Amino acid sequence: MSDSGRFDQGKPERLQSRDVTEGAERAPHRSMFRAMGFDDEDLASPMIGVPNPAADITPCNVHLDDVAASAIEGVDEAGGMPIEFGTITISDAISMGTEGMKASLISREVIADSVELVAFGERMDGLVTVAGCDKNLPGMMIAAIRTDLPSVFCYGGSIMPGQHDGRDVTIVQVFEGVGAYATGEMSGEELDELERNACPGAGSCGGMFTANTMASISEAIGLAPLGSASAPAEDDERYEVARRAGELALECVEEDRRPSDIISRKSFENAIAVQTAIGGSTNGVLHLLAMAREAGVDLEIGDFDEISKRTPKIADLQPGGSRVMNDLHEIGGVPIVIRRLLEAGLIHGDAMTVTGRTVAEELETLDLPPDEEIEADFLYTVEEPKETEGAIRILTGNLAPEGAVLKVTAEDDDIVHEGPVRVFEDEEKAMAYVQTGEVDTGDVLVVRGEGPRGGPGMREMLGVTSAVAGQGHAEDVALITDGRFSGGSRGLVIGHVAPEAYVGGPIGLLEDGDVIRIDVAERTLEVDLSDEELEARLEAFEQPEPPYDSGVLAKYNRDFDSASNGAVTNPGVKRD
């Protein structure tokens, strides 16, 4: 062997890991790798990053080291060089109702940025992105889209339901129990028992809340293999999914199959169709808009409404229904929903997936039960759906010129609600009022100053919505905010109101007693004020001082864009 050949690992020219493994001048770099146990065979292989947000801060992520280990095993067996590295996570459920919840949406951005930085800085050839809690999922998918490295998304799976009083329960029932306890409808003893039994182990919250919504979307949009979303966190099948993800990542590198080969307008329309058909979280709107900005795909908030109008709701899962992700898994998972939508012409079957096959082709490879043999009281047909339209509504009007988002969870979606408003300048003040037990039928509660910049971070308000629901007012009290609502929220809750109060949006001009009218069928959100009155109030408006003057929160107060654009901080990419 010549001296020059001695230092040639023989990698294809297109692999950027050559920058740190090839040539005599990279001897120091290889020496560092050897210190970590990598050998000649590893250094000659594609370098696959495995970003892992494992943490003891949330049951959603507490098991992700094991999931990542299975993905690493798959990469290694397929002939790759797996390199695991960490990212942050925030537990939405534990930060909920506190000032700390402002960090949640920011963590989406930090996760995406950190994966991008490591993949770029260490010259990786591909990724297996592992995710657990809510913002992990869009953060990892944004990172894959932004780096445009061959990538496979791998969800950590959801928690099994707990058992209380002979029924399945999730964390949402605990939040609602707080409201019931405040009004004396639940005893302290029962709330304590519920608390101790609702979360029996590892995994993301079990209903069709934000994590499971985004996991379902990962399949529909093509970044994860069909059938990968629904296996429970602690099931052997979850680890097999992760191992296959590692193998598939090597195939993607070898075939040079990148997110830019998968992501398209069609794949986003598929994702929205699935989101609306399963009654998915309103957070899916925010995250899909952000992902589209990264991908350079033309997607607007009004597109969600158009697709929801033509896509019936066919799955009745929590929070609107009673079933959880594991129930869907037992009858075939998300592919069953996709198949029904495809057969009805509501899905683009020719959209590409991470396997290199189209959605329609991929469905043919799966061992799914025949549709006529599926018996599930929570899954409906397109011909006889649970609701004739999807669960997502985009409302507009003089209170939300750039749009607001509602997920319909009631049996009757033809809702008109009108009444005088009670304004709260932050979530804490709203929660204190709700906990007095004075909330009454017909109330319109507005929580403002919680937008992407005003919060900053668009806090979710599951505590407030659950307290209202726990007091029996889920359907007859309206809550409106420029912040967000949890995927576990139910009732007449309207979030993402844009423009937000902090920048002078109409929600910031409201005064106690102003009359608001919500017409769900007409998709309108209006305050009974003339244009002239709104203009006069805007002229008198003074933007509040930034809520934080240093640290990460101050940075995102400056950098976040409108919720109607996905609350992005990255202006988007132009890919070659």
XYZ file of C-alpha atoms in Angstrom:
576
model
C 0.000 0.000 0.000
C 1.356 3.418 -0.944
C 1.567 6.089 1.716
C -1.238 8.033 0.021
C -3.451 4.951 -0.193
C -2.892 4.168 3.475
C -5.015 7.186 4.450
C -7.807 6.732 1.902
C -10.925 5.244 3.505
C -12.581 4.745 0.120
C -15.811 6.641 0.795
C -17.907 7.960 -2.104
C -17.094 11.547 -3.023
C -20.603 12.762 -2.093
C -20.282 11.811 1.590
C -19.335 14.873 3.599
C -17.808 12.758 6.381
C -14.812 12.469 4.056
C -13.939 15.938 5.353
C -12.940 14.393 8.701
C -11.883 10.849 7.752
C -9.925 10.986 4.465
C -6.278 11.801 3.815
C -3.058 12.056 5.774
C -4.016 15.517 7.021
C -6.995 13.988 8.825
C -4.876 11.677 10.972
C -5.596 13.803 14.078
C -9.327 13.597 13.377
C -9.217 9.818 12.985
C -7.179 9.575 16.153
C -10.004 11.275 18.041
C -12.499 8.783 16.611
C -10.239 5.867 17.558
C -10.213 7.136 21.133
C -13.964 6.432 21.192
C -13.571 2.872 19.916
C -14.204 3.409 16.213
C -12.064 1.260 13.897
C -11.027 1.232 10.234
C -14.300 -0.360 9.167
C -16.277 2.373 10.944
C -14.196 5.151 9.436
C -14.811 3.745 5.957
C -18.577 3.734 6.542
C -21.246 6.448 6.231
C -21.428 8.490 9.429
C -24.994 8.481 10.784
C -25.928 10.904 13.540
C -28.465 9.780 16.142
C -29.686 12.886 17.994
C -31.268 11.737 21.240
C -33.247 13.993 23.647
C -33.326 11.388 26.429
C -33.889 12.902 29.871
C -35.260 12.119 33.284
C -37.445 15.244 33.121
C -40.411 13.569 31.418
C -41.816 10.053 30.941
C -42.010 10.890 27.232
C -38.198 10.759 27.033
C -37.058 8.695 29.991
C -36.700 5.564 27.825
C -35.173 7.154 24.731
C -31.669 5.888 25.492
C -33.046 2.396 24.857
C -34.843 3.514 21.691
C -31.694 5.223 20.425
C -29.663 2.097 21.254
C -31.952 0.055 18.990
C -31.560 2.620 16.206
C -27.781 2.510 16.666
C -27.882 -1.282 16.453
C -29.749 -0.993 13.143
C -27.227 1.492 11.754
C -24.323 -0.696 12.815
C -25.817 -3.907 11.397
C -26.473 -2.158 8.078
C -22.839 -1.100 7.795
C -22.936 2.453 9.093
C -20.967 4.369 11.690
C -23.555 5.492 14.288
C -22.730 8.562 16.354
C -25.138 9.434 19.142
C -25.401 12.963 20.501
C -27.790 14.727 22.838
C -30.318 17.491 22.552
C -32.480 19.239 25.136
C -36.120 18.578 25.899
C -38.822 20.344 27.886
C -41.655 18.457 29.555
C -44.814 20.253 28.494
C -46.913 18.540 31.153
C -44.532 19.387 33.989
C -43.990 22.996 32.869
C -47.730 23.455 32.151
C -49.356 26.284 34.066
C -46.029 27.778 35.122
C -43.770 30.484 33.778
C -41.530 27.645 32.607
C -44.025 26.732 29.866
C -42.652 29.672 27.891
C -39.627 27.477 27.166
C -41.653 24.797 25.372
C -41.959 26.256 21.872
C -38.464 27.727 22.144
C -37.195 24.173 22.675
C -38.464 23.271 19.191
C -36.108 25.870 17.777
C -33.176 24.898 19.999
C -33.558 21.211 19.116
C -33.575 21.972 15.387
C -30.624 24.328 15.718
C -28.581 21.895 17.818
C -29.080 18.989 15.407
C -28.194 21.247 12.489
C -25.046 22.475 14.240
C -23.760 19.013 15.169
C -24.584 17.497 11.774
C -22.915 20.425 10.022
C -19.961 20.765 12.358
C -19.097 17.051 12.503
C -19.780 16.432 8.775
C -22.398 13.716 9.155
C -23.821 11.828 6.191
C -27.277 11.007 7.516
C -29.541 11.090 10.557
C -31.905 8.973 12.624
C -33.810 11.609 14.584
C -35.268 10.253 17.843
C -38.105 12.129 19.571
C -40.399 11.850 22.588
C -42.147 14.902 24.085
C -44.223 17.280 21.992
C -41.678 19.773 20.645
C -39.064 17.076 20.038
C -41.016 15.864 17.041
C -41.293 19.042 14.952
C -37.808 20.065 16.124
C -36.306 16.863 14.742
C -38.305 16.991 11.505
C -37.344 20.636 10.984
C -33.701 19.643 11.484
C -33.966 16.898 8.879
C -35.567 19.273 6.391
C -33.058 22.045 7.093
C -29.918 19.907 6.842
C -31.394 17.929 3.940
C -29.313 14.943 4.966
C -30.714 11.466 4.287
C -32.843 11.043 7.402
C -35.352 8.760 9.094
C -37.639 10.011 11.850
C -38.068 7.690 14.848
C -40.755 8.312 17.479
C -40.275 7.012 21.003
C -43.895 5.875 21.334
C -46.718 6.748 23.692
C -47.557 5.766 27.236
C -50.205 3.165 27.997
C -53.366 4.485 29.660
C -53.659 4.332 33.420
C -56.568 2.758 35.247
C -58.846 4.621 37.631
C -62.321 3.703 38.809
C -62.577 0.987 36.177
C -61.758 3.194 33.189
C -58.760 4.222 31.100
C -57.314 7.596 32.097
C -54.523 9.871 30.885
C -52.808 12.964 32.207
C -55.682 15.068 30.825
C -58.096 13.536 33.325
C -55.721 14.641 36.098
C -55.696 18.218 34.796
C -59.495 18.158 34.574
C -59.629 16.677 38.069
C -57.979 19.844 39.370
C -60.945 21.852 38.091
C -63.419 19.388 39.555
C -61.633 19.511 42.913
C -61.758 23.330 42.925
C -65.560 23.249 42.759
C -65.977 20.381 45.197
C -67.052 17.897 42.529
C -64.046 15.677 43.260
C -62.641 14.862 46.660
C -59.012 15.297 47.547
C -58.778 11.552 48.077
C -60.016 10.804 44.570
C -57.740 13.418 42.974
C -54.796 11.870 44.811
C -55.725 8.393 43.594
C -56.136 9.682 40.033
C -52.734 11.378 40.192
C -51.075 8.131 41.281
C -52.590 5.974 38.538
C -52.850 8.091 35.384
C -49.276 7.638 34.125
C -48.154 4.018 34.532
C -44.788 4.187 32.738
C -42.660 5.614 29.944
C -43.942 7.246 26.792
C -45.603 10.360 25.474
C -49.135 11.301 26.546
C -51.448 8.613 25.215
C -54.338 10.443 23.530
C -54.297 12.132 20.145
C -52.509 15.046 21.743
C -49.557 16.887 20.221
C -46.904 14.142 20.350
C -49.126 11.467 18.815
C -50.503 13.964 16.306
C -46.998 14.839 15.118
C -46.005 11.154 15.105
C -48.992 10.429 12.865
C -47.989 13.371 10.691
C -44.449 11.988 10.402
C -45.917 8.986 8.599
C -48.336 10.982 6.483
C -45.706 13.485 5.340
C -43.272 10.722 4.438
C -40.410 11.318 6.894
C -41.121 8.124 8.881
C -42.092 4.682 7.579
C -45.795 3.876 7.523
C -46.794 1.970 10.641
C -44.007 3.372 12.819
C -45.974 5.836 14.965
C -48.387 3.828 17.070
C -46.416 1.082 18.866
C -46.360 1.832 22.619
C -43.166 3.116 24.191
C -42.455 0.034 26.278
C -43.500 -2.565 23.716
C -40.908 -4.753 21.982
C -42.322 -3.545 18.664
C -41.197 0.007 19.467
C -37.581 -1.130 19.605
C -37.945 -3.071 16.382
C -39.265 0.121 14.749
C -36.145 1.927 15.950
C -33.814 -0.793 14.699
C -35.443 -0.697 11.259
C -35.102 3.088 11.241
C -31.354 2.663 11.645
C -31.203 0.216 8.757
C -33.328 2.468 6.580
C -31.065 5.441 7.267
C -28.186 3.556 5.612
C -30.372 2.782 2.625
C -31.270 6.473 2.339
C -27.584 7.408 2.355
C -26.707 4.758 -0.212
C -29.566 5.849 -2.484
C -28.908 9.552 -1.715
C -32.564 9.883 -0.742
C -33.038 13.190 1.048
C -35.944 15.084 2.647
C -36.002 17.335 -0.423
C -36.842 14.216 -2.482
C -39.760 13.451 -0.154
C -41.244 16.736 1.016
C -43.637 18.461 -1.381
C -46.904 20.324 -1.416
C -48.628 16.943 -1.803
C -46.946 15.522 1.291
C -48.048 18.524 3.353
C -51.614 18.128 2.102
C -51.463 14.465 3.134
C -50.239 15.461 6.581
C -53.075 17.947 7.047
C -55.663 15.434 5.825
C -54.517 12.906 8.422
C -54.342 15.577 11.155
C -57.939 16.645 10.534
C -59.257 13.094 10.080
C -57.888 11.891 13.432
C -58.861 15.000 15.407
C -55.228 15.958 15.885
C -53.762 18.768 17.942
C -53.998 22.412 16.877
C -50.242 22.511 17.468
C -49.941 20.539 14.250
C -50.986 23.691 12.392
C -48.145 25.685 13.919
C -45.535 22.997 13.351
C -46.525 22.134 9.785
C -46.390 25.803 8.848
C -42.896 25.982 10.356
C -41.798 22.832 8.511
C -43.157 24.226 5.246
C -41.164 27.422 5.730
C -38.025 25.345 6.157
C -38.792 23.300 3.062
C -39.671 26.283 0.892
C -43.155 24.832 0.293
C -45.978 27.326 -0.221
C -48.372 26.544 2.633
C -50.717 29.039 4.265
C -52.877 28.810 7.355
C -56.040 28.937 5.237
C -54.995 25.683 3.536
C -55.754 23.822 6.756
C -59.350 24.971 6.632
C -59.781 24.085 2.978
C -58.452 20.574 3.526
C -60.467 20.127 6.725
C -63.660 21.061 4.853
C -63.202 18.179 2.425
C -61.775 15.628 4.887
C -64.184 13.998 7.342
C -63.214 13.182 10.896
C -63.101 9.398 11.082
C -61.220 8.696 14.335
C -62.732 9.446 17.738
C -59.756 9.594 20.062
C -58.978 11.609 23.186
C -59.462 14.459 23.936
C -62.762 14.495 22.005
C -63.325 10.763 22.360
C -62.340 8.158 24.917
C -59.705 6.027 23.140
C -55.921 6.408 22.959
C -53.093 5.739 20.502
C -52.663 2.141 21.625
C -56.258 1.414 20.621
C -55.462 2.642 17.113
C -52.283 0.557 17.112
C -54.215 -2.617 17.899
C -56.265 -2.319 14.699
C -53.360 -1.443 12.396
C -52.264 2.056 13.333
C -52.117 5.210 11.252
C -51.905 3.280 7.924
C -55.524 2.198 8.415
C -56.564 5.854 8.465
C -54.342 6.653 5.483
C -55.760 3.720 3.514
C -59.333 4.847 4.068
C -58.488 8.391 3.022
C -56.581 7.156 -0.026
C -59.443 4.960 -1.192
C -61.727 7.992 -0.923
C -59.378 10.136 -3.003
C -58.450 12.342 -0.028
C -54.747 11.440 0.040
C -52.134 11.843 -2.689
C -51.088 8.234 -3.208
C -48.201 9.276 -5.451
C -46.473 11.323 -2.728
C -43.020 9.950 -1.927
C -41.976 8.399 1.409
C -38.666 7.805 3.153
C -38.601 4.204 1.875
C -38.351 5.361 -1.728
C -41.838 4.099 -2.422
C -44.975 6.191 -2.761
C -47.686 6.218 -0.115
C -49.840 3.898 -2.231
C -46.950 1.531 -2.912
C -45.921 1.487 0.732
C -49.441 0.574 1.859
C -49.246 -2.479 -0.397
C -46.164 -3.727 1.468
C -47.853 -3.674 4.881
C -49.634 -6.603 6.473
C -52.837 -4.742 7.341
C -56.172 -6.385 8.164
C -58.840 -6.068 5.456
C -61.004 -3.041 6.068
C -64.177 -5.085 6.373
C -62.651 -7.085 9.249
C -61.796 -4.057 11.378
C -64.237 -3.652 14.246
C -63.584 -0.537 16.287
C -66.208 1.743 17.769
C -63.824 4.714 17.564
C -62.901 4.401 13.868
C -65.436 5.374 11.226
C -65.591 5.113 7.471
C -65.280 8.063 5.123
C -68.797 7.294 3.891
C -70.240 7.294 7.433
C -67.806 9.476 9.400
C -67.866 10.702 12.954
C -68.106 14.248 11.519
C -68.531 15.271 7.903
C -65.655 17.759 8.183
C -62.258 17.457 9.809
C -61.568 18.661 13.321
C -59.499 21.749 12.471
C -61.142 25.116 11.848
C -59.357 28.324 10.896
C -61.366 31.334 12.043
C -60.857 34.848 10.723
C -62.497 38.208 11.283
C -61.743 41.582 12.774
C -60.407 39.923 15.943
C -58.071 37.601 14.012
C -57.175 39.125 10.625
C -54.328 36.609 10.156
C -56.342 33.700 11.507
C -56.986 31.707 14.674
C -57.163 27.948 15.239
C -59.927 25.819 16.766
C -60.168 22.053 17.117
C -63.763 20.870 17.259
C -64.199 18.295 20.031
C -67.941 18.632 20.632
C -70.613 16.423 19.092
C -72.177 19.513 17.517
C -69.752 21.612 15.459
C -72.425 24.140 14.384
C -71.600 26.414 17.303
C -72.445 30.086 17.677
C -71.255 31.699 20.882
C -71.717 35.368 21.734
C -71.091 37.305 24.894
C -69.167 40.005 26.721
C -65.480 39.400 27.184
C -63.437 39.189 30.353
C -59.800 40.037 29.578
C -56.788 38.562 31.372
C -53.267 39.812 30.696
C -51.655 36.426 31.317
C -52.435 32.790 32.043
C -51.926 33.064 35.800
C -54.657 35.678 36.171
C -57.041 33.592 34.074
C -56.325 30.436 36.092
C -56.840 32.256 39.388
C -60.245 33.418 38.186
C -61.277 29.966 36.958
C -60.251 28.417 40.264
C -62.672 30.702 42.142
C -65.483 28.674 40.601
C -67.173 31.799 39.250
C -66.997 30.729 35.586
C -70.519 30.611 34.194
C -72.303 29.486 31.041
C -71.814 31.953 28.197
C -68.553 33.456 29.476
C -65.915 34.556 26.971
C -62.464 34.512 28.553
C -59.580 36.131 26.667
C -55.976 35.477 27.689
C -53.542 37.722 25.847
C -49.889 38.652 25.963
C -49.063 34.959 25.482
C -48.135 35.045 21.773
C -44.844 33.982 20.182
C -43.166 37.299 21.013
C -45.345 38.600 23.824
C -44.949 35.552 26.060
C -42.552 34.846 24.602
C -43.155 31.287 23.512
C -46.934 30.830 23.177
C -47.609 28.959 26.402
C -50.079 26.087 26.215
C -52.943 26.444 28.659
C -54.079 22.927 29.423
C -54.415 23.892 33.070
C -56.979 26.605 32.299
C -58.939 24.647 29.697
C -58.991 21.508 31.838
C -60.111 23.437 34.907
C -62.991 24.887 32.891
C -63.853 21.453 31.483
C -63.578 19.875 34.909
C -66.199 22.341 36.142
C -68.611 21.209 33.421
C -68.157 24.139 31.037
C -66.163 22.563 28.204
C -68.780 23.439 25.593
C -70.540 26.543 26.949
C -67.574 28.757 27.887
C -65.224 30.161 25.245
C -61.500 30.681 25.795
C -59.550 32.779 23.311
C -55.807 33.457 23.314
C -52.858 34.545 21.214
C -51.016 31.688 22.925
C -51.631 27.990 22.385
C -53.799 25.241 23.751
C -52.554 21.759 24.465
C -53.414 18.872 22.210
C -55.221 17.581 25.280
C -57.524 20.607 25.510
C -61.174 20.209 24.626
C -64.083 22.571 24.279
C -64.576 25.938 22.608
C -60.932 26.978 22.837
C -59.486 29.231 20.140
C -55.735 29.823 20.011
C -52.991 31.223 17.796
C -54.956 34.472 17.381
C -52.900 36.610 15.018
C -51.616 39.243 14.989
C -50.822 38.808 18.681
C -51.444 41.427 21.357
C -47.761 42.294 21.753
C -47.536 43.744 18.231
C -50.856 45.585 18.390
C -53.155 42.856 17.119
C -56.885 43.414 17.753
C -56.855 40.959 20.659
C -54.614 43.454 22.447
C -57.180 46.230 21.972
C -60.063 44.458 23.722
C -61.633 45.847 26.869
C -63.815 44.101 29.437
C -67.405 44.124 28.233
C -66.674 44.134 24.510
C -68.980 41.635 22.815
C -67.367 38.791 20.890
C -69.199 36.540 18.437
C -67.848 33.134 17.435
C -69.502 31.337 14.525
C -67.774 28.017 13.950
C -69.757 27.081 10.834
C -68.979 30.430 9.219
C -65.363 30.349 10.481
C -65.609 33.833 11.979
C -64.207 35.440 15.117
C -65.505 38.999 15.500
C -65.662 41.709 18.120
C -68.620 44.075 17.921
C -66.546 47.177 17.304
C -66.405 49.392 14.249
C -63.266 49.728 12.163
C -63.056 53.305 13.356
C -63.128 52.282 17.032
C -60.475 49.618 16.486
C -58.299 52.137 14.649
C -58.679 54.670 17.455
C -57.669 52.071 20.040
C -54.692 51.048 17.903
C -53.486 54.644 17.735
C -53.525 54.744 21.542
C -51.772 51.367 21.819
C -48.270 51.298 23.255
C -46.233 48.146 22.779
C -45.356 46.638 26.163
C -41.785 46.532 27.320
C -40.129 43.204 26.429
C -41.038 40.735 29.177
C -37.380 39.704 29.575
C -34.319 41.843 29.005
C -31.656 39.125 28.959
C -31.109 35.456 28.284
C -32.756 33.090 25.858
C -36.281 34.399 26.428
C -35.205 37.904 25.438
C -33.731 36.541 22.215
C -36.917 34.756 21.207
C -39.041 37.764 22.139
C -37.082 39.498 19.391
C -36.892 36.668 16.838
C -40.242 34.827 16.720
C -42.492 35.393 13.714
C -46.303 35.373 13.742
C -48.218 32.213 14.644
C -49.846 32.432 11.218
C -46.392 31.696 9.774
C -45.586 28.882 12.201
C -43.849 31.091 14.783
C -40.592 30.448 12.967
C -37.230 31.956 13.796
C -35.457 30.654 10.711
C -36.332 32.598 7.550
C -36.377 29.441 5.456
C -33.865 27.758 3.215
C -32.977 27.685 -0.447
C -31.746 24.188 -1.198
C -29.492 23.204 -4.069
